[in-house]
């Protein structure tokens, strides 16, 4: 049995202080990723700093016209918040399609942003895996690489998908992550927070040292937009995405004024499709337009032995999501 120290912090400063000076310390939020991985011996923290009592559980209006979400806001609370359901329907839908009700009741906003990959070779604790043990190789590239393996943003060192649904919606909305350590605080653009694997797949995000996530601030909602989250998976609940799409669309008459597209289940990070979005502006909101955008979004995809089906599947998710979001924009929904 591995020993670890447990410390419960009462405020952010105390949490950072309790984390400091130990490279093997980890913040403990809902525990739904962390405790799993400790039990599997994939993560071996020497010290757990419990952040559940920090006063970071509020959802408040932000100065930018968006919403400021505390790090410990539970996924269920965020999904059902009235302002989120009204102005960020895509986020509410993404959250409610993630995991199970019990898990969502426990899982936090920061923990979700920081969740680890579901790659079976990473999680088995013994297979060669550059993410778990840098330099050992990637078992998935020549192995079984169907469900939780990417076709966008992969490298010869790692092809694991970023598994979060919530983060896909946040990528489409646009957001900023606020982090704090003993030196002060800083803000990280959500688009830059998660890193591509490149040749350092063990470095997954921008967080450094003892930094604690305190908030995620959503950009102001797109005016008069409709939005939706489409998640395609092997089973309709309690399952990670094979391909998913968060779409936000606003219209001028029957033409597209603004569009946002982000993908899940196919990228090594929450995958924003800026080129496809640009191509939609000014075009009629019809299936031919959505299909062209979907083709553009998946143009650079690289399939592996068992996941080539994800490319047409993701295209379908994009078309369906754009169609639904445009219909909702037209209805003022
Ligand atoms: C069976 C199962 C099915 C699931 N299905 C889905 C799914 O379909 N879709 C989906 O999106 N997710 C799914 N998940 C993942 C789930 O959403 C995450 O486990 C959860 O969001 C993690 O949040 P948490 O609060 O429990 O984090 P924890 O497990 O407590 O922590 C996760 C990581 O975040 C770090 N951390 C936590 N708080 C902070 C902070 N404030 N600052 C810095 N670092 C922090 C921890 O140190 C740890 O490394 C599933 C999980 C399980 C177990």
PDB file of N, CA, C and O in Angstrom, residues 12 50 89 177 204-205 223 260:
ATOM      1  N   UNK A  12      -7.892  29.515  -0.530  1.00  0.00           N
ATOM      2  CA  UNK A  12      -6.983  29.270  -1.660  1.00  0.00           C
ATOM      3  C   UNK A  12      -5.522  29.413  -1.242  1.00  0.00           C
ATOM      4  O   UNK A  12      -4.672  28.613  -1.633  1.00  0.00           O
ATOM      5  N   UNK A  50      -6.996  18.816  -0.156  1.00  0.00           N
ATOM      6  CA  UNK A  50      -8.447  18.823  -0.407  1.00  0.00           C
ATOM      7  C   UNK A  50      -8.928  20.268  -0.569  1.00  0.00           C
ATOM      8  O   UNK A  50      -8.775  21.084   0.340  1.00  0.00           O
ATOM      9  N   UNK A  89     -26.697  27.360 -23.474  1.00  0.00           N
ATOM     10  CA  UNK A  89     -27.379  26.054 -23.530  1.00  0.00           C
ATOM     11  C   UNK A  89     -26.407  24.934 -23.926  1.00  0.00           C
ATOM     12  O   UNK A  89     -26.506  23.803 -23.442  1.00  0.00           O
ATOM     13  N   UNK A 177      -9.110  30.876 -17.904  1.00  0.00           N
ATOM     14  CA  UNK A 177      -8.889  30.129 -16.664  1.00  0.00           C
ATOM     15  C   UNK A 177      -8.043  30.987 -15.737  1.00  0.00           C
ATOM     16  O   UNK A 177      -6.948  31.423 -16.125  1.00  0.00           O
ATOM     17  N   UNK A 204       0.396  18.198 -20.083  1.00  0.00           N
ATOM     18  CA  UNK A 204      -0.960  18.232 -20.640  1.00  0.00           C
ATOM     19  C   UNK A 204      -1.596  19.614 -20.632  1.00  0.00           C
ATOM     20  O   UNK A 204      -2.589  19.845 -21.299  1.00  0.00           O
ATOM     21  N   UNK A 205      -1.084  20.519 -19.821  1.00  0.00           N
ATOM     22  CA  UNK A 205      -1.743  21.817 -19.666  1.00  0.00           C
ATOM     23  C   UNK A 205      -0.731  22.877 -19.263  1.00  0.00           C
ATOM     24  O   UNK A 205       0.437  22.565 -18.996  1.00  0.00           O
ATOM     25  N   UNK A 223     -24.633  37.167 -29.200  1.00  0.00           N
ATOM     26  CA  UNK A 223     -25.987  37.747 -29.193  1.00  0.00           C
ATOM     27  C   UNK A 223     -26.915  36.986 -30.131  1.00  0.00           C
ATOM     28  O   UNK A 223     -26.539  36.628 -31.251  1.00  0.00           O
ATOM     29  N   UNK A 260     -19.684  29.206 -34.190  1.00  0.00           N
ATOM     30  CA  UNK A 260     -18.587  28.628 -33.393  1.00  0.00           C
ATOM     31  C   UNK A 260     -18.750  27.109 -33.441  1.00  0.00           C
ATOM     32  O   UNK A 260     -19.869  26.602 -33.280  1.00  0.00           O
TER      33      UNK A 260
END
